[in-house]
Amino acid sequence: MNTVAIVGRPNVGKSTLFNRLTESRRAIVDDFSGVTRDRIYGDAEWNGTKFRVIDTGGYVKKTDDIFEIEIKKQVEIAISESQLILFMLDVTTGITALDAEMAEILRKSKKTIFVIVNKVDNYDRSLAATEFYSLGFENLFMLSSVSGSGTGEMLDEVIKQLPDDFSSEENELPKFCLLGRPNVGKSSLLNAMLGEERTIVSNIAGTTRDSIHTHYNLYGQQCILIDTAGIRKKTKVHEDLEFYSVIRSIKAIDEADVCMVMIDAKLGVEQQDLNIIKQVEQKKKGLVILVNKWDLIEKGNNTHVEFEKTVKEKIAPFTDLPILFISATEKLRIGKIIETCMQVFENKNRKIPTSKLNDAIQEAVAATQPPSHRGNLIKIKYATQLSPSATPTFALFCNYPKEIKEPYRKYLENKLRSSFDFKGVQVFLYFREK
């Protein structure tokens, strides 16, 4: 797939341009440097040509800051992944020493380089921008990423450099989202699963700020993995940046088909874990629980059985879901994660033939009749699966639909779960008058 990377030193407007090209607000934008830490992917389209855009953190060559060192790695990876590079500079500062150093690195990459002089929004600045020709690159464009002026001319030239081979297949892949409290190990797990440093990892909570989308294509399985910022209690969210990161994590749940909620094995299930699980349930997404750092737990004969029982007691009533005990750092059982999510994805989209559905319902009714209403028998005549729906949903037609109580509804749901595999997804039954 054709890929365009936006690179440059910190605070030159890369994320603003990314959001404009992708017509989104996926990259967090603020007025100080270092906001973007991981590389973020998005899709853009211009005059019928589609391509992928990568936003990167600001490049810093010599630093002792752990995040700036990791940002440098992310930029280098983005350059290697792309076919065309937008080298972004700031007309208001002129050519800095860091700009010159990065220009030298880009020349060695032998990729197509477009020099983008940003913040050119008046005549005087357009004159000042001619200074950047001294960097020696053939293609130079003056624009304003905030207002959008000049971006059309740039995009006209971008698509001339890219063959029209964009595939929409990726949009149809299942999306699996990693959720959890800060510092629970989400980014470490994503890197371990991919076998590369896709996201920045540190022992400082809140390292991931944006929702990071990654195309997973290993062992014959394909999906989109979404790493998210850690979700903390509202009372503990003080920075504006962290607030927007949490909002993006909530939006990632909307986008996902299956959500993986990570729990710290050392801390157990805490209230914020339950709040995250509740969010997933409310949005009717598939659910897999990952108990991370299992290698740090002292184990007996039934440690995992007892831990699983405790987890299910706390997350009840929805307990028919997979619970995997993993270690992101030791790569313990991480090979089962995608396989399990794929199974939950299939369960979420399972369509039951009407004849088999009615056989299962009638067998359940024959085994246990619904309680009578004022001496009248309640008769369930017919059942059908409703479509389309976000999760398996069934309509059951009977003579007294309002008199079916919750215990009997739960009984029928459990019978359906025992007849058909709905592990990891919620099942909804609606009773209607025939």
Coordinates of C-alpha atoms in Angstrom, one line a residue:
M1 CA 0.0 0.0 0.0
N2 CA 1.3 3.5 -0.9
T3 CA 2.5 5.3 2.2
V4 CA 3.5 8.9 2.8
A5 CA 5.3 9.9 6.0
I6 CA 5.3 13.3 7.5
V7 CA 8.6 14.0 9.3
G8 CA 10.4 17.0 10.8
R9 CA 11.6 18.5 14.1
P10 CA 9.2 19.1 16.9
N11 CA 6.3 21.6 16.7
V12 CA 6.4 22.4 13.0
G13 CA 2.8 21.4 12.4
K14 CA 3.1 17.7 11.3
S15 CA 0.0 16.5 13.2
T16 CA -2.1 19.4 12.0
L17 CA -1.2 18.5 8.4
F18 CA -1.9 14.8 9.2
N19 CA -5.4 15.6 10.5
R20 CA -6.1 17.8 7.4
L21 CA -4.9 15.1 4.9
T22 CA -6.9 12.3 6.6
E23 CA -9.9 14.6 7.4
S24 CA -9.8 13.4 11.0
R25 CA -8.7 14.4 14.4
R26 CA -6.8 11.2 15.1
A27 CA -3.5 13.0 16.0
I28 CA -3.5 15.1 19.1
V29 CA -2.4 18.7 18.5
D30 CA -1.1 21.1 21.1
D31 CA 1.1 24.2 21.1
F32 CA 4.2 22.6 22.6
S33 CA 6.6 20.1 21.2
G34 CA 6.6 16.4 21.9
V35 CA 2.9 15.8 21.8
T36 CA 3.0 13.0 19.2
R37 CA 5.1 10.1 20.5
D38 CA 4.2 7.1 18.4
R39 CA 3.7 6.9 14.6
I40 CA 0.0 7.2 13.7
Y41 CA -1.5 5.9 10.5
G42 CA -4.5 7.3 8.6
D43 CA -6.0 7.0 5.1
A44 CA -6.1 10.0 2.7
E45 CA -7.7 10.4 -0.7
W46 CA -7.1 13.0 -3.4
N47 CA -8.7 13.1 -6.8
G48 CA -9.7 9.4 -6.6
T49 CA -6.2 8.2 -5.4
K50 CA -6.0 6.7 -2.0
F51 CA -2.8 6.4 0.1
R52 CA -1.7 5.9 3.7
V53 CA -0.3 8.8 5.8
I54 CA 2.0 8.4 8.8
D55 CA 2.3 11.1 11.4
T56 CA 5.5 10.9 13.5
G57 CA 6.9 12.5 16.6
G58 CA 9.3 15.4 16.3
Y59 CA 12.8 14.3 15.4
V60 CA 15.5 15.1 17.9
K61 CA 19.0 13.8 17.1
K62 CA 21.1 14.2 20.3
T63 CA 19.2 13.9 23.6
D64 CA 19.1 12.0 26.9
D65 CA 15.4 12.2 27.2
I66 CA 13.9 8.6 27.0
F67 CA 10.9 9.7 25.0
E68 CA 12.9 11.7 22.5
I69 CA 15.2 8.7 21.9
E70 CA 12.2 6.5 21.3
I71 CA 10.6 9.1 19.0
K72 CA 13.8 9.1 16.9
K73 CA 13.4 5.3 16.5
Q74 CA 9.8 5.7 15.4
V75 CA 10.7 8.4 12.8
E76 CA 13.4 6.2 11.3
I77 CA 10.9 3.3 11.1
A78 CA 8.3 5.5 9.4
I79 CA 10.9 6.6 6.8
S80 CA 11.7 3.0 6.0
E81 CA 8.0 2.1 5.6
S82 CA 7.1 5.0 3.3
Q83 CA 7.4 5.6 -0.5
L84 CA 7.3 9.3 -0.2
I85 CA 8.4 11.7 2.6
L86 CA 6.9 15.1 3.5
F87 CA 9.8 16.9 5.2
M88 CA 8.1 19.6 7.1
L89 CA 9.7 22.9 8.2
D90 CA 8.7 26.1 9.8
V91 CA 9.0 29.4 7.8
T92 CA 9.0 31.5 11.0
T93 CA 12.2 30.0 12.3
G94 CA 14.1 29.5 9.1
I95 CA 16.5 26.6 8.6
T96 CA 17.8 25.4 12.0
A97 CA 20.7 23.1 12.7
L98 CA 18.3 20.3 13.4
D99 CA 16.6 20.9 10.0
A100 CA 20.0 20.6 8.2
E101 CA 20.9 17.4 10.1
M102 CA 17.5 15.8 9.2
A103 CA 17.9 16.9 5.6
E104 CA 21.2 15.0 5.5
I105 CA 19.5 11.8 6.9
L106 CA 16.7 12.1 4.3
R107 CA 19.1 12.4 1.4
K108 CA 20.7 9.1 2.4
S109 CA 17.2 7.4 2.5
K110 CA 17.0 7.7 -1.4
K111 CA 13.2 8.2 -1.0
T112 CA 11.2 10.8 -2.9
I113 CA 11.4 13.9 -0.6
F114 CA 8.9 16.8 -0.7
V115 CA 10.0 19.8 1.3
I116 CA 7.0 21.3 3.0
V117 CA 7.5 24.9 4.3
N118 CA 4.6 25.4 6.8
K119 CA 2.9 28.5 8.1
V120 CA 3.2 30.4 4.8
D121 CA 0.1 32.4 5.0
N122 CA 1.1 35.8 3.6
Y123 CA 3.3 37.4 0.9
D124 CA 6.3 38.2 3.2
R125 CA 6.4 34.6 4.4
S126 CA 6.3 33.3 0.9
L127 CA 9.4 35.4 0.1
A128 CA 11.1 34.1 3.2
A129 CA 10.3 30.5 2.3
T130 CA 12.6 30.7 -0.7
E131 CA 15.5 30.2 1.8
F132 CA 14.6 26.5 2.0
Y133 CA 15.7 25.9 -1.6
S134 CA 19.2 25.9 -0.2
L135 CA 18.6 22.5 1.3
G136 CA 19.0 21.1 -2.2
F137 CA 15.7 19.2 -2.7
E138 CA 13.9 19.5 -6.0
N139 CA 10.3 19.5 -4.8
L140 CA 9.4 22.4 -2.5
F141 CA 5.9 23.5 -1.4
M142 CA 4.7 26.4 0.6
L143 CA 1.5 26.0 2.6
S144 CA -0.4 26.5 5.8
S145 CA -1.5 23.3 7.5
V146 CA -3.9 25.3 9.7
S147 CA -5.9 27.1 6.9
G148 CA -5.2 24.5 4.2
S149 CA -3.9 26.9 1.7
G150 CA -1.3 25.3 -0.7
T151 CA -2.2 21.7 0.3
G152 CA -4.1 21.1 -3.0
E153 CA -1.0 21.9 -5.1
M154 CA 1.1 19.6 -2.9
L155 CA -1.4 16.7 -3.1
D156 CA -1.5 17.0 -6.9
E157 CA 2.2 16.3 -7.0
V158 CA 2.0 13.6 -4.3
I159 CA -0.5 11.4 -6.3
K160 CA 1.7 11.7 -9.4
Q161 CA 4.4 10.0 -7.5
L162 CA 2.2 7.1 -6.2
P163 CA 0.7 4.3 -8.4
D164 CA -3.0 3.9 -7.9
D165 CA -2.8 0.5 -6.1
F166 CA -4.6 1.2 -2.9
S167 CA -6.6 -1.7 -1.6
S168 CA -9.7 -1.3 0.5
E169 CA -9.3 -4.8 1.9
E170 CA -7.8 -3.5 5.2
N171 CA -11.0 -1.6 6.0
E172 CA -12.9 -4.9 6.0
L173 CA -10.5 -6.6 8.5
P174 CA -11.7 -7.3 12.0
K175 CA -10.5 -4.6 14.5
F176 CA -9.2 -5.7 17.9
C177 CA -8.7 -3.0 20.6
L178 CA -6.3 -3.1 23.6
L179 CA -7.7 -1.4 26.6
G180 CA -6.7 -1.0 30.2
R181 CA -5.4 1.3 33.0
P182 CA -2.1 3.2 32.4
N183 CA 1.1 1.1 32.6
V184 CA -0.7 -2.2 32.5
G185 CA 1.5 -3.4 29.6
K186 CA -0.6 -2.7 26.4
S187 CA 2.2 -1.2 24.3
S188 CA 4.6 -3.9 25.4
L189 CA 2.1 -6.6 24.4
L190 CA 1.5 -5.0 21.0
N191 CA 5.3 -4.9 20.3
A192 CA 5.7 -8.5 21.4
M193 CA 2.8 -9.7 19.2
L194 CA 4.2 -7.8 16.2
G195 CA 7.9 -8.6 16.8
E196 CA 8.8 -4.9 16.3
E197 CA 8.8 -1.7 18.2
R198 CA 5.5 -0.4 17.0
T199 CA 4.8 1.8 20.0
I200 CA 7.0 3.5 22.6
V201 CA 7.2 1.6 25.9
S202 CA 8.4 2.9 29.2
N203 CA 7.6 2.4 32.9
I204 CA 6.1 5.9 33.0
A205 CA 2.3 5.8 33.0
G206 CA 0.7 7.7 30.1
T207 CA 3.3 7.1 27.5
T208 CA 0.8 6.3 24.8
R209 CA -1.3 9.3 24.0
D210 CA -3.0 8.5 20.7
S211 CA -4.9 5.4 19.6
I212 CA -2.4 3.5 17.4
H213 CA -3.7 1.4 14.5
T214 CA -1.5 -1.5 13.2
H215 CA -2.1 -4.0 10.4
Y216 CA -1.4 -7.5 11.9
N217 CA -0.6 -10.1 9.2
L218 CA 1.1 -13.1 10.8
Y219 CA 0.6 -16.9 10.9
G220 CA -2.2 -16.7 8.3
Q221 CA -4.3 -14.3 10.3
Q222 CA -5.0 -10.6 9.5
C223 CA -6.6 -7.9 11.6
I224 CA -6.2 -4.3 12.7
L225 CA -4.8 -4.0 16.2
I226 CA -5.6 -0.7 18.1
D227 CA -3.4 0.3 21.1
T228 CA -4.9 3.0 23.2
A229 CA -3.9 5.4 26.0
G230 CA -4.5 4.1 29.5
I231 CA -7.9 5.0 30.9
R232 CA -7.8 6.5 34.4
K233 CA -10.6 7.7 36.7
K234 CA -12.0 11.1 35.7
T235 CA -10.8 12.6 39.0
K236 CA -7.2 11.7 38.1
V237 CA -7.2 13.2 34.6
H238 CA -5.7 16.6 34.9
E239 CA -3.8 17.4 31.7
D240 CA -5.8 18.5 28.6
L241 CA -3.6 16.0 26.6
E242 CA -4.6 13.1 28.8
F243 CA -8.3 14.1 28.6
Y244 CA -8.1 13.9 24.8
S245 CA -6.2 10.6 24.9
V246 CA -9.0 9.1 27.0
I247 CA -11.6 10.4 24.6
R248 CA -9.7 8.7 21.7
S249 CA -9.6 5.4 23.7
I250 CA -13.4 5.6 24.1
K251 CA -13.8 6.2 20.4
A252 CA -11.5 3.2 19.7
I253 CA -14.1 1.1 21.5
D254 CA -16.7 2.3 19.1
E255 CA -14.4 1.4 16.1
A256 CA -13.4 -2.1 17.4
D257 CA -15.2 -5.4 16.9
V258 CA -13.5 -7.1 19.9
C259 CA -12.0 -5.4 22.9
M260 CA -9.1 -6.9 24.9
V261 CA -9.2 -5.5 28.4
M262 CA -5.8 -6.0 30.2
I263 CA -5.7 -6.5 33.9
D264 CA -2.6 -6.4 36.1
A265 CA -2.2 -9.8 37.7
K266 CA -0.4 -8.2 40.7
L267 CA -3.2 -5.7 41.4
G268 CA -6.2 -7.9 40.4
V269 CA -9.5 -6.5 39.2
E270 CA -9.9 -2.9 40.3
Q271 CA -12.9 -0.6 40.0
Q272 CA -11.4 1.1 36.9
D273 CA -11.1 -2.3 35.2
L274 CA -14.8 -2.8 35.8
N275 CA -15.6 0.6 34.5
I276 CA -13.7 -0.2 31.2
I277 CA -15.5 -3.5 30.9
K278 CA -18.8 -1.8 31.4
Q279 CA -18.0 0.6 28.6
V280 CA -17.3 -2.4 26.3
E281 CA -20.5 -4.1 27.3
Q282 CA -22.6 -0.9 26.8
K283 CA -21.3 -0.6 23.3
K284 CA -22.0 -4.3 22.6
K285 CA -18.5 -5.3 21.6
G286 CA -16.8 -8.7 21.9
L287 CA -14.8 -9.0 25.0
V288 CA -11.6 -10.9 25.9
I289 CA -9.8 -10.4 29.3
L290 CA -6.0 -10.6 29.4
V291 CA -4.4 -11.0 32.8
N292 CA -0.9 -9.6 32.2
K293 CA 2.3 -10.0 34.3
W294 CA 1.2 -13.6 35.2
D295 CA 4.9 -14.5 35.3
L296 CA 5.3 -12.4 38.5
I297 CA 2.6 -14.3 40.4
E298 CA 3.5 -17.0 42.9
K299 CA 1.5 -20.0 41.8
G300 CA 0.0 -23.0 43.5
N301 CA -2.1 -25.9 42.1
N302 CA -5.2 -23.9 41.4
T303 CA -3.9 -20.4 41.2
H304 CA -5.3 -19.6 37.8
V305 CA -8.6 -21.3 38.5
E306 CA -9.1 -19.3 41.7
F307 CA -8.1 -16.0 40.0
E308 CA -10.5 -16.7 37.1
K309 CA -13.3 -17.4 39.6
T310 CA -12.6 -14.1 41.3
V311 CA -12.6 -12.2 38.0
K312 CA -15.9 -13.7 36.9
E313 CA -17.5 -12.9 40.3
K314 CA -16.5 -9.3 39.9
I315 CA -17.6 -8.8 36.3
A316 CA -20.9 -10.8 36.6
P317 CA -23.5 -11.2 35.2
F318 CA -21.7 -11.4 31.8
T319 CA -19.2 -14.2 32.5
D320 CA -19.2 -16.4 29.4
L321 CA -15.9 -14.9 28.0
P322 CA -12.3 -16.0 27.5
I323 CA -9.7 -15.1 30.1
L324 CA -6.1 -15.5 29.1
F325 CA -3.2 -15.5 31.5
I326 CA -0.3 -13.9 29.7
S327 CA 3.1 -12.1 30.1
A328 CA 3.9 -9.4 27.5
T329 CA 7.6 -9.2 28.6
E330 CA 8.1 -13.0 28.7
K331 CA 5.8 -13.6 25.6
L332 CA 3.8 -16.1 27.6
R333 CA 0.7 -17.4 25.7
I334 CA 0.6 -14.3 23.5
G335 CA 0.2 -16.6 20.5
K336 CA -3.3 -17.5 21.7
I337 CA -4.5 -13.9 21.8
I338 CA -5.3 -13.3 18.1
E339 CA -6.7 -16.8 17.7
T340 CA -9.1 -16.1 20.7
C341 CA -10.1 -12.7 19.4
M342 CA -10.8 -14.2 15.9
Q343 CA -13.1 -16.8 17.5
V344 CA -14.9 -14.1 19.5
F345 CA -15.3 -12.1 16.3
E346 CA -16.8 -15.2 14.6
N347 CA -19.1 -15.7 17.5
K348 CA -20.2 -12.0 17.4
N349 CA -21.2 -12.4 13.7
R350 CA -22.7 -15.9 14.0
K351 CA -26.0 -16.4 12.2
I352 CA -28.1 -19.3 13.4
P353 CA -30.4 -21.0 10.9
T354 CA -34.0 -20.4 11.9
S355 CA -34.8 -24.1 12.1
K356 CA -31.9 -24.9 14.4
L357 CA -32.7 -21.9 16.6
N358 CA -36.3 -23.0 17.0
D359 CA -35.3 -26.5 17.8
A360 CA -33.0 -25.3 20.6
I361 CA -35.7 -23.0 22.0
Q362 CA -38.4 -25.6 21.9
E363 CA -36.1 -28.1 23.6
A364 CA -35.3 -25.6 26.4
V365 CA -39.1 -24.9 26.8
A366 CA -39.9 -28.6 26.9
A367 CA -37.3 -29.1 29.7
T368 CA -38.5 -26.1 31.7
Q369 CA -41.8 -24.4 31.0
P370 CA -42.1 -20.6 31.6
P371 CA -44.1 -19.7 34.8
S372 CA -47.8 -19.3 34.1
H373 CA -49.6 -15.9 34.1
R374 CA -52.8 -15.8 36.1
G375 CA -53.4 -19.5 35.5
N376 CA -52.6 -19.2 31.8
L377 CA -49.7 -21.0 30.2
I378 CA -47.1 -18.9 28.5
K379 CA -46.4 -20.4 25.1
I380 CA -43.3 -19.5 23.0
K381 CA -44.3 -20.2 19.5
Y382 CA -41.5 -19.0 17.3
A383 CA -38.0 -17.5 17.3
T384 CA -35.9 -15.7 14.8
Q385 CA -32.5 -13.9 14.7
L386 CA -32.7 -10.2 14.1
S387 CA -30.4 -8.7 11.5
P388 CA -28.4 -6.5 11.2
S389 CA -27.4 -6.2 14.8
A390 CA -24.2 -5.3 16.7
T391 CA -24.3 -8.6 18.7
P392 CA -26.5 -11.8 18.4
T393 CA -30.1 -10.7 19.0
F394 CA -33.2 -12.8 18.9
A395 CA -36.9 -12.2 18.8
L396 CA -39.1 -14.8 20.5
F397 CA -42.9 -14.6 19.8
C398 CA -45.3 -15.7 22.6
N399 CA -48.8 -15.0 23.9
Y400 CA -47.7 -13.0 27.0
P401 CA -44.4 -11.3 26.2
K402 CA -44.5 -8.8 29.1
E403 CA -44.8 -11.6 31.6
I404 CA -41.5 -13.3 30.8
K405 CA -39.4 -12.5 33.8
E406 CA -35.6 -12.0 34.0
P407 CA -34.7 -15.5 35.5
Y408 CA -36.5 -17.3 32.6
R409 CA -34.9 -15.0 30.0
K410 CA -31.5 -15.8 31.5
Y411 CA -32.4 -19.5 31.4
L412 CA -33.1 -19.4 27.7
E413 CA -30.0 -17.3 27.0
N414 CA -27.9 -20.0 28.8
K415 CA -29.5 -22.7 26.8
L416 CA -28.7 -20.9 23.5
R417 CA -25.1 -20.5 24.7
S418 CA -24.9 -24.2 25.4
S419 CA -26.3 -25.0 22.0
F420 CA -24.3 -22.4 20.0
D421 CA -20.9 -20.8 20.7
F422 CA -21.4 -17.2 21.8
K423 CA -18.3 -17.1 24.1
G424 CA -17.1 -13.5 24.5
V425 CA -20.2 -11.8 23.2
Q426 CA -23.5 -10.6 24.7
V427 CA -26.8 -12.2 23.6
F428 CA -30.0 -10.3 23.7
L429 CA -33.5 -11.8 23.8
Y430 CA -36.6 -9.8 23.0
F431 CA -40.1 -11.2 23.6
R432 CA -42.9 -10.0 21.3
E433 CA -46.6 -10.8 21.0
K434 CA -47.4 -13.2 18.2

